[in-house]
mmCIF file of C-alpha atoms and ligand atoms in Angstrom:
data_model
loop_
_atom_site.group_PDB
_atom_site.id
_atom_site.type_symbol
_atom_site.label_atom_id
_atom_site.label_comp_id
_atom_site.label_asym_id
_atom_site.label_seq_id
_atom_site.Cartn_x
_atom_site.Cartn_y
_atom_site.Cartn_z
ATOM 1 C CA UNK A 769 16.861 -5.341 14.455
ATOM 2 C CA UNK A 770 13.630 -3.885 15.639
ATOM 3 C CA UNK A 771 10.695 -3.226 13.318
ATOM 4 C CA UNK A 772 7.857 -1.851 15.408
ATOM 5 C CA UNK A 773 4.645 -2.319 13.482
ATOM 6 C CA UNK A 774 1.315 -3.758 14.608
ATOM 7 C CA UNK A 775 -0.188 -5.846 11.814
ATOM 8 C CA UNK A 776 -3.764 -5.012 10.877
ATOM 9 C CA UNK A 777 -6.437 -7.719 10.359
ATOM 10 C CA UNK A 778 -3.725 -10.319 10.968
ATOM 11 C CA UNK A 779 -5.800 -13.483 11.412
ATOM 12 C CA UNK A 780 -8.529 -12.416 8.999
ATOM 13 C CA UNK A 781 -6.017 -11.844 6.169
ATOM 14 C CA UNK A 782 -4.078 -15.084 6.572
ATOM 15 C CA UNK A 783 -6.843 -17.446 7.730
ATOM 16 C CA UNK A 784 -8.921 -16.429 4.715
ATOM 17 C CA UNK A 785 -6.071 -17.525 2.437
ATOM 18 C CA UNK A 786 -6.699 -21.058 3.774
ATOM 19 C CA UNK A 787 -2.951 -21.871 3.586
ATOM 20 C CA UNK A 788 -2.084 -25.398 2.399
ATOM 21 C CA UNK A 789 0.978 -27.323 3.487
ATOM 22 C CA UNK A 790 3.631 -27.319 0.759
ATOM 23 C CA UNK A 791 2.081 -24.346 -1.029
ATOM 24 C CA UNK A 792 3.808 -21.318 -2.523
ATOM 25 C CA UNK A 793 2.719 -17.961 -1.115
ATOM 26 C CA UNK A 794 3.585 -14.318 -1.734
ATOM 27 C CA UNK A 795 3.605 -11.433 0.719
ATOM 28 C CA UNK A 796 3.525 -8.420 -1.607
ATOM 29 C CA UNK A 797 4.212 -5.873 1.169
ATOM 30 C CA UNK A 798 6.486 -7.586 3.709
ATOM 31 C CA UNK A 799 7.131 -4.615 6.058
ATOM 32 C CA UNK A 800 7.962 -6.020 9.489
ATOM 33 C CA UNK A 801 6.726 -9.458 8.454
ATOM 34 C CA UNK A 802 3.892 -9.645 10.982
ATOM 35 C CA UNK A 803 1.555 -11.321 8.524
ATOM 36 C CA UNK A 804 4.432 -13.411 7.183
ATOM 37 C CA UNK A 805 5.326 -14.797 10.619
ATOM 38 C CA UNK A 806 1.745 -15.838 11.226
ATOM 39 C CA UNK A 807 1.476 -17.481 7.802
ATOM 40 C CA UNK A 808 4.781 -19.328 8.326
ATOM 41 C CA UNK A 809 3.460 -20.603 11.672
ATOM 42 C CA UNK A 810 0.539 -22.192 9.824
ATOM 43 C CA UNK A 811 2.673 -24.040 7.267
ATOM 44 C CA UNK A 812 4.746 -27.104 8.130
ATOM 45 C CA UNK A 813 6.374 -26.900 4.701
ATOM 46 C CA UNK A 814 6.161 -24.625 1.672
ATOM 47 C CA UNK A 815 7.533 -21.359 0.371
ATOM 48 C CA UNK A 816 6.910 -17.721 1.085
ATOM 49 C CA UNK A 817 8.274 -14.966 -1.136
ATOM 50 C CA UNK A 818 8.262 -11.550 0.526
ATOM 51 C CA UNK A 819 8.373 -8.359 -1.553
ATOM 52 C CA UNK A 820 9.168 -4.905 -0.245
ATOM 53 C CA UNK A 821 10.511 -1.858 -2.016
ATOM 54 C CA UNK A 822 11.921 -0.435 1.233
ATOM 55 C CA UNK A 823 15.550 -1.360 1.971
ATOM 56 C CA UNK A 824 14.948 -1.030 5.730
ATOM 57 C CA UNK A 825 12.161 -3.640 5.619
ATOM 58 C CA UNK A 826 14.435 -6.020 3.694
ATOM 59 C CA UNK A 827 17.421 -5.428 6.019
ATOM 60 C CA UNK A 828 15.409 -6.034 9.194
ATOM 61 C CA UNK A 829 13.846 -9.152 7.655
ATOM 62 C CA UNK A 830 17.346 -10.499 6.885
ATOM 63 C CA UNK A 831 18.085 -10.613 10.595
ATOM 64 C CA UNK A 832 14.612 -11.183 12.068
ATOM 65 C CA UNK A 833 13.773 -14.090 9.731
ATOM 66 C CA UNK A 834 17.306 -15.511 9.430
ATOM 67 C CA UNK A 835 16.299 -19.105 10.241
ATOM 68 C CA UNK A 836 13.650 -19.170 7.504
ATOM 69 C CA UNK A 837 16.002 -17.537 5.005
ATOM 70 C CA UNK A 838 18.842 -19.983 5.631
ATOM 71 C CA UNK A 839 16.497 -22.908 5.352
ATOM 72 C CA UNK A 840 17.106 -24.042 8.950
ATOM 73 C CA UNK A 841 13.391 -24.300 9.337
ATOM 74 C CA UNK A 842 10.567 -25.376 7.090
ATOM 75 C CA UNK A 843 8.955 -23.539 5.322
ATOM 76 C CA UNK A 844 11.395 -21.314 3.497
ATOM 77 C CA UNK A 845 11.300 -17.571 2.993
ATOM 78 C CA UNK A 846 12.854 -15.641 0.091
ATOM 79 C CA UNK A 847 13.013 -11.851 0.014
ATOM 80 C CA UNK A 848 12.688 -9.637 -3.037
ATOM 81 C CA UNK A 849 13.678 -5.987 -2.815
ATOM 82 C CA UNK A 850 11.427 -4.602 -5.506
ATOM 83 C CA UNK A 851 8.083 -3.019 -6.177
ATOM 84 C CA UNK A 852 5.201 -5.485 -6.393
ATOM 85 C CA UNK A 853 4.604 -4.103 -9.879
ATOM 86 C CA UNK A 854 7.381 -6.557 -10.902
ATOM 87 C CA UNK A 855 5.643 -9.563 -9.363
ATOM 88 C CA UNK A 856 5.548 -11.895 -12.346
ATOM 89 C CA UNK A 857 9.038 -11.029 -13.548
ATOM 90 C CA UNK A 858 10.630 -11.482 -10.089
ATOM 91 C CA UNK A 859 8.816 -14.772 -9.470
ATOM 92 C CA UNK A 860 9.915 -16.021 -12.895
ATOM 93 C CA UNK A 861 13.549 -15.341 -11.847
ATOM 94 C CA UNK A 862 12.921 -17.694 -8.911
ATOM 95 C CA UNK A 863 11.444 -20.296 -11.262
ATOM 96 C CA UNK A 864 7.891 -19.733 -9.994
ATOM 97 C CA UNK A 865 5.009 -19.548 -12.478
ATOM 98 C CA UNK A 866 2.104 -20.453 -10.180
ATOM 99 C CA UNK A 867 1.230 -19.526 -6.576
ATOM 100 C CA UNK A 868 -1.301 -20.762 -4.036
ATOM 101 C CA UNK A 869 -1.938 -17.469 -2.311
ATOM 102 C CA UNK A 870 -0.912 -13.844 -2.139
ATOM 103 C CA UNK A 871 -1.679 -10.976 0.204
ATOM 104 C CA UNK A 872 -1.180 -7.206 0.110
ATOM 105 C CA UNK A 873 -1.184 -4.960 3.180
ATOM 106 C CA UNK A 874 -1.024 -1.604 1.448
ATOM 107 C CA UNK A 875 0.236 1.754 2.593
ATOM 108 C CA UNK A 876 3.038 2.734 4.912
ATOM 109 C CA UNK A 877 4.634 0.876 7.803
ATOM 110 C CA UNK A 878 5.044 2.434 11.243
ATOM 111 C CA UNK A 879 8.861 2.788 10.926
ATOM 112 C CA UNK A 880 8.398 4.738 7.690
ATOM 113 C CA UNK A 881 6.234 7.213 9.619
ATOM 114 C CA UNK A 882 8.170 7.133 12.874
ATOM 115 C CA UNK A 883 11.735 7.507 11.557
ATOM 116 C CA UNK A 884 11.911 11.294 11.223
ATOM 117 C CA UNK A 885 14.601 11.246 8.512
ATOM 118 C CA UNK A 886 12.273 9.400 6.096
ATOM 119 C CA UNK A 887 10.390 12.696 5.740
ATOM 120 C CA UNK A 888 6.911 11.099 5.680
ATOM 121 C CA UNK A 889 5.508 12.697 8.807
ATOM 122 C CA UNK A 890 4.154 16.130 9.608
ATOM 123 C CA UNK A 891 5.008 15.360 13.252
ATOM 124 C CA UNK A 892 8.801 15.545 12.747
ATOM 125 C CA UNK A 893 11.008 18.082 11.030
ATOM 126 C CA UNK A 894 13.037 16.536 8.221
ATOM 127 C CA UNK A 895 13.935 17.002 4.576
ATOM 128 C CA UNK A 896 10.871 16.373 2.387
ATOM 129 C CA UNK A 897 11.398 12.822 1.155
ATOM 130 C CA UNK A 898 8.541 10.238 1.533
ATOM 131 C CA UNK A 899 10.104 7.631 -0.762
ATOM 132 C CA UNK A 900 9.308 4.066 0.258
ATOM 133 C CA UNK A 901 12.025 2.932 -2.143
ATOM 134 C CA UNK A 902 15.163 4.835 -1.131
ATOM 135 C CA UNK A 903 16.765 4.165 -4.532
ATOM 136 C CA UNK A 904 14.015 6.046 -6.372
ATOM 137 C CA UNK A 905 15.064 9.454 -7.653
ATOM 138 C CA UNK A 906 11.717 11.294 -7.457
ATOM 139 C CA UNK A 907 10.835 12.446 -3.938
ATOM 140 C CA UNK A 908 8.501 14.843 -2.098
ATOM 141 C CA UNK A 909 11.039 17.695 -2.384
ATOM 142 C CA UNK A 910 10.910 17.451 -6.175
ATOM 143 C CA UNK A 911 7.134 17.163 -6.226
ATOM 144 C CA UNK A 912 6.574 20.183 -3.973
ATOM 145 C CA UNK A 913 9.137 22.334 -5.783
ATOM 146 C CA UNK A 914 8.579 21.265 -9.402
ATOM 147 C CA UNK A 915 4.893 20.454 -9.988
ATOM 148 C CA UNK A 916 2.960 23.391 -11.407
ATOM 149 C CA UNK A 917 0.093 24.887 -9.417
ATOM 150 C CA UNK A 918 -2.595 22.855 -11.166
ATOM 151 C CA UNK A 919 -0.698 19.577 -10.807
ATOM 152 C CA UNK A 920 -0.214 20.282 -7.091
ATOM 153 C CA UNK A 921 -3.892 21.099 -6.563
ATOM 154 C CA UNK A 922 -4.953 17.974 -8.482
ATOM 155 C CA UNK A 923 -2.721 15.704 -6.367
ATOM 156 C CA UNK A 924 -3.979 17.199 -3.087
ATOM 157 C CA UNK A 925 -7.595 16.950 -4.168
ATOM 158 C CA UNK A 926 -7.485 13.527 -5.816
ATOM 159 C CA UNK A 927 -5.358 11.623 -3.313
ATOM 160 C CA UNK A 928 -6.042 13.596 -0.136
ATOM 161 C CA UNK A 929 -9.614 14.744 -0.704
ATOM 162 C CA UNK A 930 -8.294 18.123 0.496
ATOM 163 C CA UNK A 931 -11.012 20.781 0.270
ATOM 164 C CA UNK A 932 -8.452 23.594 0.262
ATOM 165 C CA UNK A 933 -6.259 22.012 -2.419
ATOM 166 C CA UNK A 934 -6.240 25.105 -4.650
ATOM 167 C CA UNK A 935 -5.427 27.495 -1.812
ATOM 168 C CA UNK A 936 -2.594 25.232 -0.595
ATOM 169 C CA UNK A 937 -1.192 24.832 -4.125
ATOM 170 C CA UNK A 938 -1.256 28.604 -4.630
ATOM 171 C CA UNK A 939 0.573 29.210 -1.353
ATOM 172 C CA UNK A 940 3.223 26.581 -2.168
ATOM 173 C CA UNK A 941 3.941 28.197 -5.533
ATOM 174 C CA UNK A 942 4.087 31.679 -3.969
ATOM 175 C CA UNK A 943 6.463 30.553 -1.246
ATOM 176 C CA UNK A 944 8.872 28.584 -3.422
ATOM 177 C CA UNK A 945 9.422 31.664 -5.628
ATOM 178 C CA UNK A 946 11.355 33.063 -2.672
ATOM 179 C CA UNK A 947 13.257 29.860 -1.893
ATOM 180 C CA UNK A 948 12.726 26.108 -2.316
ATOM 181 C CA UNK A 949 10.513 24.403 0.285
ATOM 182 C CA UNK A 950 12.942 21.955 1.827
ATOM 183 C CA UNK A 951 11.455 20.497 4.998
ATOM 184 C CA UNK A 952 8.301 18.905 6.375
ATOM 185 C CA UNK A 953 7.817 21.716 8.906
ATOM 186 C CA UNK A 954 8.138 24.410 6.217
ATOM 187 C CA UNK A 955 5.403 22.622 4.285
ATOM 188 C CA UNK A 956 3.228 22.248 7.401
ATOM 189 C CA UNK A 957 3.456 26.008 8.010
ATOM 190 C CA UNK A 958 2.445 26.790 4.416
ATOM 191 C CA UNK A 959 -0.532 24.398 4.617
ATOM 192 C CA UNK A 960 -1.649 25.952 7.908
ATOM 193 C CA UNK A 961 -1.477 29.438 6.421
ATOM 194 C CA UNK A 962 -3.496 28.358 3.373
ATOM 195 C CA UNK A 963 -6.365 26.793 5.348
ATOM 196 C CA UNK A 964 -8.867 29.243 6.895
ATOM 197 C CA UNK A 965 -8.561 29.393 10.704
ATOM 198 C CA UNK A 966 -12.088 28.062 11.336
ATOM 199 C CA UNK A 967 -11.461 24.985 9.171
ATOM 200 C CA UNK A 968 -8.099 24.404 10.882
ATOM 201 C CA UNK A 969 -9.781 23.965 14.247
ATOM 202 C CA UNK A 970 -11.979 21.058 13.150
ATOM 203 C CA UNK A 971 -10.887 17.610 12.020
ATOM 204 C CA UNK A 972 -7.403 16.180 12.439
ATOM 205 C CA UNK A 973 -4.017 17.758 11.843
ATOM 206 C CA UNK A 974 -4.320 20.362 9.052
ATOM 207 C CA UNK A 975 -1.444 18.788 7.082
ATOM 208 C CA UNK A 976 -2.681 15.184 7.321
ATOM 209 C CA UNK A 977 -4.558 15.053 4.009
ATOM 210 C CA UNK A 978 -1.889 16.892 2.025
ATOM 211 C CA UNK A 979 0.895 14.682 3.386
ATOM 212 C CA UNK A 980 -1.074 11.544 2.521
ATOM 213 C CA UNK A 981 -1.721 12.855 -0.999
ATOM 214 C CA UNK A 982 1.932 13.730 -1.623
ATOM 215 C CA UNK A 983 3.043 10.326 -0.339
ATOM 216 C CA UNK A 984 0.638 8.501 -2.684
ATOM 217 C CA UNK A 985 1.906 10.514 -5.666
ATOM 218 C CA UNK A 986 5.612 10.168 -4.776
ATOM 219 C CA UNK A 987 5.310 6.394 -4.529
ATOM 220 C CA UNK A 988 2.879 5.995 -7.466
ATOM 221 C CA UNK A 989 0.807 3.947 -5.032
ATOM 222 C CA UNK A 990 -2.394 3.824 -7.055
ATOM 223 C CA UNK A 991 -0.724 3.572 -10.458
ATOM 224 C CA UNK A 992 0.862 0.186 -9.802
ATOM 225 C CA UNK A 993 -1.938 -1.488 -7.866
ATOM 226 C CA UNK A 994 -4.363 -2.641 -10.545
ATOM 227 C CA UNK A 995 -1.718 -4.074 -12.868
ATOM 228 C CA UNK A 996 -0.133 -5.968 -9.965
ATOM 229 C CA UNK A 997 -3.490 -7.385 -8.841
ATOM 230 C CA UNK A 998 -4.115 -8.566 -12.387
ATOM 231 C CA UNK A 999 -0.694 -10.242 -12.529
ATOM 232 C CA UNK A 1000 -1.377 -11.864 -9.168
ATOM 233 C CA UNK A 1001 -4.752 -13.209 -10.331
ATOM 234 C CA UNK A 1002 -3.045 -14.610 -13.421
ATOM 235 C CA UNK A 1003 -0.392 -16.335 -11.285
ATOM 236 C CA UNK A 1004 -2.826 -17.963 -8.836
ATOM 237 C CA UNK A 1005 -3.299 -21.717 -9.171
ATOM 238 C CA UNK A 1006 -6.928 -22.956 -9.154
ATOM 239 C CA UNK A 1007 -8.213 -22.749 -5.574
ATOM 240 C CA UNK A 1008 -5.500 -20.206 -4.709
ATOM 241 C CA UNK A 1009 -6.580 -17.058 -2.887
ATOM 242 C CA UNK A 1010 -5.776 -13.360 -2.815
ATOM 243 C CA UNK A 1011 -6.296 -11.099 0.238
ATOM 244 C CA UNK A 1012 -5.920 -7.325 0.022
ATOM 245 C CA UNK A 1013 -6.012 -4.814 2.892
ATOM 246 C CA UNK A 1014 -6.564 -1.184 1.874
ATOM 247 C CA UNK A 1015 -6.550 1.992 3.953
ATOM 248 C CA UNK A 1016 -8.233 4.532 1.713
ATOM 249 C CA UNK A 1017 -11.266 4.598 -0.548
ATOM 250 C CA UNK A 1018 -9.430 5.007 -3.881
ATOM 251 C CA UNK A 1019 -7.352 1.905 -3.165
ATOM 252 C CA UNK A 1020 -10.406 -0.064 -2.081
ATOM 253 C CA UNK A 1021 -12.229 0.973 -5.245
ATOM 254 C CA UNK A 1022 -9.415 -0.440 -7.397
ATOM 255 C CA UNK A 1023 -9.481 -3.755 -5.508
ATOM 256 C CA UNK A 1024 -13.274 -3.983 -5.608
ATOM 257 C CA UNK A 1025 -13.459 -3.229 -9.329
ATOM 258 C CA UNK A 1026 -10.620 -5.589 -10.242
ATOM 259 C CA UNK A 1027 -12.212 -8.438 -8.278
ATOM 260 C CA UNK A 1028 -15.570 -7.627 -9.872
ATOM 261 C CA UNK A 1029 -14.068 -7.669 -13.359
ATOM 262 C CA UNK A 1030 -12.706 -11.192 -12.841
ATOM 263 C CA UNK A 1031 -15.635 -12.628 -10.866
ATOM 264 C CA UNK A 1032 -18.343 -11.776 -13.367
ATOM 265 C CA UNK A 1033 -18.693 -12.950 -16.929
ATOM 266 C CA UNK A 1034 -19.589 -10.497 -19.595
ATOM 267 C CA UNK A 1035 -22.309 -11.501 -22.001
ATOM 268 C CA UNK A 1036 -20.784 -10.954 -25.429
ATOM 269 C CA UNK A 1037 -22.575 -8.263 -27.449
ATOM 270 C CA UNK A 1038 -25.465 -9.665 -29.487
ATOM 271 C CA UNK A 1039 -25.771 -12.856 -27.388
ATOM 272 C CA UNK A 1040 -28.891 -13.331 -25.247
ATOM 273 C CA UNK A 1041 -27.101 -15.421 -22.579
ATOM 274 C CA UNK A 1042 -23.579 -16.317 -21.515
ATOM 275 C CA UNK A 1043 -22.370 -19.007 -23.945
ATOM 276 C CA UNK A 1044 -21.553 -22.341 -22.355
ATOM 277 C CA UNK A 1045 -17.936 -22.745 -21.308
ATOM 278 C CA UNK A 1046 -17.388 -19.066 -20.431
ATOM 279 C CA UNK A 1047 -16.690 -18.966 -16.704
ATOM 280 C CA UNK A 1048 -15.483 -16.264 -14.330
ATOM 281 C CA UNK A 1049 -11.875 -16.396 -13.128
ATOM 282 C CA UNK A 1050 -12.534 -15.500 -9.485
ATOM 283 C CA UNK A 1051 -15.064 -16.153 -6.760
ATOM 284 C CA UNK A 1052 -15.494 -13.495 -4.076
ATOM 285 C CA UNK A 1053 -14.906 -15.060 -0.659
ATOM 286 C CA UNK A 1054 -16.570 -12.092 1.086
ATOM 287 C CA UNK A 1055 -19.149 -9.869 -0.613
ATOM 288 C CA UNK A 1056 -18.643 -7.011 1.851
ATOM 289 C CA UNK A 1057 -15.138 -6.038 2.968
ATOM 290 C CA UNK A 1058 -13.968 -7.382 6.325
ATOM 291 C CA UNK A 1059 -13.197 -4.643 8.872
ATOM 292 C CA UNK A 1060 -11.475 -4.666 12.249
ATOM 293 C CA UNK A 1061 -13.193 -6.090 15.346
ATOM 294 C CA UNK A 1062 -14.112 -3.850 18.290
ATOM 295 C CA UNK A 1063 -11.109 -5.254 20.124
ATOM 296 C CA UNK A 1064 -8.668 -4.423 17.319
ATOM 297 C CA UNK A 1065 -10.199 -0.973 16.826
ATOM 298 C CA UNK A 1066 -9.562 -0.236 20.500
ATOM 299 C CA UNK A 1067 -5.951 -1.420 20.313
ATOM 300 C CA UNK A 1068 -4.700 -0.198 16.935
ATOM 301 C CA UNK A 1069 -5.623 3.181 15.546
ATOM 302 C CA UNK A 1070 -4.458 2.254 12.029
ATOM 303 C CA UNK A 1071 -7.129 -0.446 11.850
ATOM 304 C CA UNK A 1072 -9.973 2.105 11.680
ATOM 305 C CA UNK A 1073 -9.695 2.658 7.949
ATOM 306 C CA UNK A 1074 -8.685 -0.912 7.030
ATOM 307 C CA UNK A 1075 -10.791 -2.971 4.625
ATOM 308 C CA UNK A 1076 -9.982 -6.529 3.599
ATOM 309 C CA UNK A 1077 -11.245 -8.174 0.415
ATOM 310 C CA UNK A 1078 -10.566 -11.825 -0.421
ATOM 311 C CA UNK A 1079 -11.132 -13.784 -3.628
ATOM 312 C CA UNK A 1080 -10.457 -17.330 -4.852
ATOM 313 C CA UNK A 1081 -9.242 -18.444 -8.272
ATOM 314 C CA UNK A 1082 -11.665 -20.864 -9.911
HETATM 315 C C1 SAM B 1331 1.607 -1.688 5.973
HETATM 316 S S1 SAM B 1331 3.250 -2.187 5.683
HETATM 317 C C2 SAM B 1331 3.180 -3.946 5.754
HETATM 318 C C3 SAM B 1331 3.233 -4.495 7.149
HETATM 319 C C4 SAM B 1331 3.305 -6.002 7.230
HETATM 320 N N1 SAM B 1331 2.148 -6.639 6.664
HETATM 321 C C5 SAM B 1331 3.456 -6.454 8.661
HETATM 322 O O1 SAM B 1331 2.581 -7.112 9.194
HETATM 323 O O2 SAM B 1331 4.496 -6.126 9.247
HETATM 324 C C6 SAM B 1331 3.410 -1.915 3.974
HETATM 325 C C7 SAM B 1331 4.780 -2.233 3.401
HETATM 326 O O3 SAM B 1331 4.604 -2.389 2.007
HETATM 327 C C8 SAM B 1331 5.647 -1.768 1.320
HETATM 328 N N2 SAM B 1331 5.094 -1.380 0.034
HETATM 329 C C9 SAM B 1331 4.095 -0.506 -0.209
HETATM 330 N N3 SAM B 1331 3.838 -0.432 -1.521
HETATM 331 C C10 SAM B 1331 4.702 -1.299 -2.132
HETATM 332 C C11 SAM B 1331 4.932 -1.681 -3.485
HETATM 333 N N4 SAM B 1331 4.234 -1.130 -4.491
HETATM 334 N N5 SAM B 1331 5.862 -2.606 -3.743
HETATM 335 C C12 SAM B 1331 6.587 -3.165 -2.732
HETATM 336 N N6 SAM B 1331 6.431 -2.830 -1.429
HETATM 337 C C13 SAM B 1331 5.494 -1.914 -1.136
HETATM 338 C C14 SAM B 1331 6.063 -0.605 2.182
HETATM 339 O O4 SAM B 1331 7.402 -0.265 1.957
HETATM 340 C C15 SAM B 1331 5.828 -1.168 3.598
HETATM 341 O O5 SAM B 1331 6.999 -1.715 4.115
#
């Protein structure tokens, strides 16, 4: 089965994990397994556990990584169809309580955007959906037709940085009084009508920011990230590393602040210095985020907004 997706910051993400033979690794966002394949090529033995909440990613991995799954080749791969918010619990089911490395490549995969029926893209007409996990009940149709005007405006502003969030929210509420907004193209039309003509001519597609915002809300993308990173840090063995690729500033802020929290020690109130024995949990491998090379920027448009942060468990 084909899974057309070009991995971003491929070598930077995996090489910075410094993979060790025989180690246990986690790919929190398996997708098409581009990062996974490269990691597996660097290990002569060991284990990789790949998480994805998207059934299509899991199904394609079953056929594309069959040899690793059956154990015909070393190292072995195991797949988990679940949200990475259940990291610790799912690893415990596999008898794993410590890992040597984990990486996250956040956001959507190309098939999610390119398969019209997934309803993620303003480029194709489809039912409003945008669920990464097809078994989830809540979808973009429900969000667009059930959130009140303020909730809609808040989502568009917070997750899409959409300047015209209030105008778009008002127009959505007006329109759905007549009939429910069912498709991506209906929503695109409403967004276009809500944005003043002059503003529509500059920047990218007028629906880009709103679609991104709705997707983030539908999939609770920011809600689950920090707790999962904290679980991952707790699971890492000493010397183990965590790499995280983000594609938008709110995600990057969560990663940066979580790494900061665990790489600095707080001086307890009333104490002049850090008492002996209190040590940070993490060491930052790179102070500034790693971004794509000129070559990658030229080849892969998605790499433009990518930022990679890496830390090591002490
Ligand atoms: C950018 S793609 C990963 C691509 C992959 N690294 C590769 O090289 O092919 C992100 C994937 O993560 C999955 N995903 C996003 N958030 C998730 C979450 N909270 N839990 C599990 N999977 C998630 C998506 O379904 C998608 O398949």
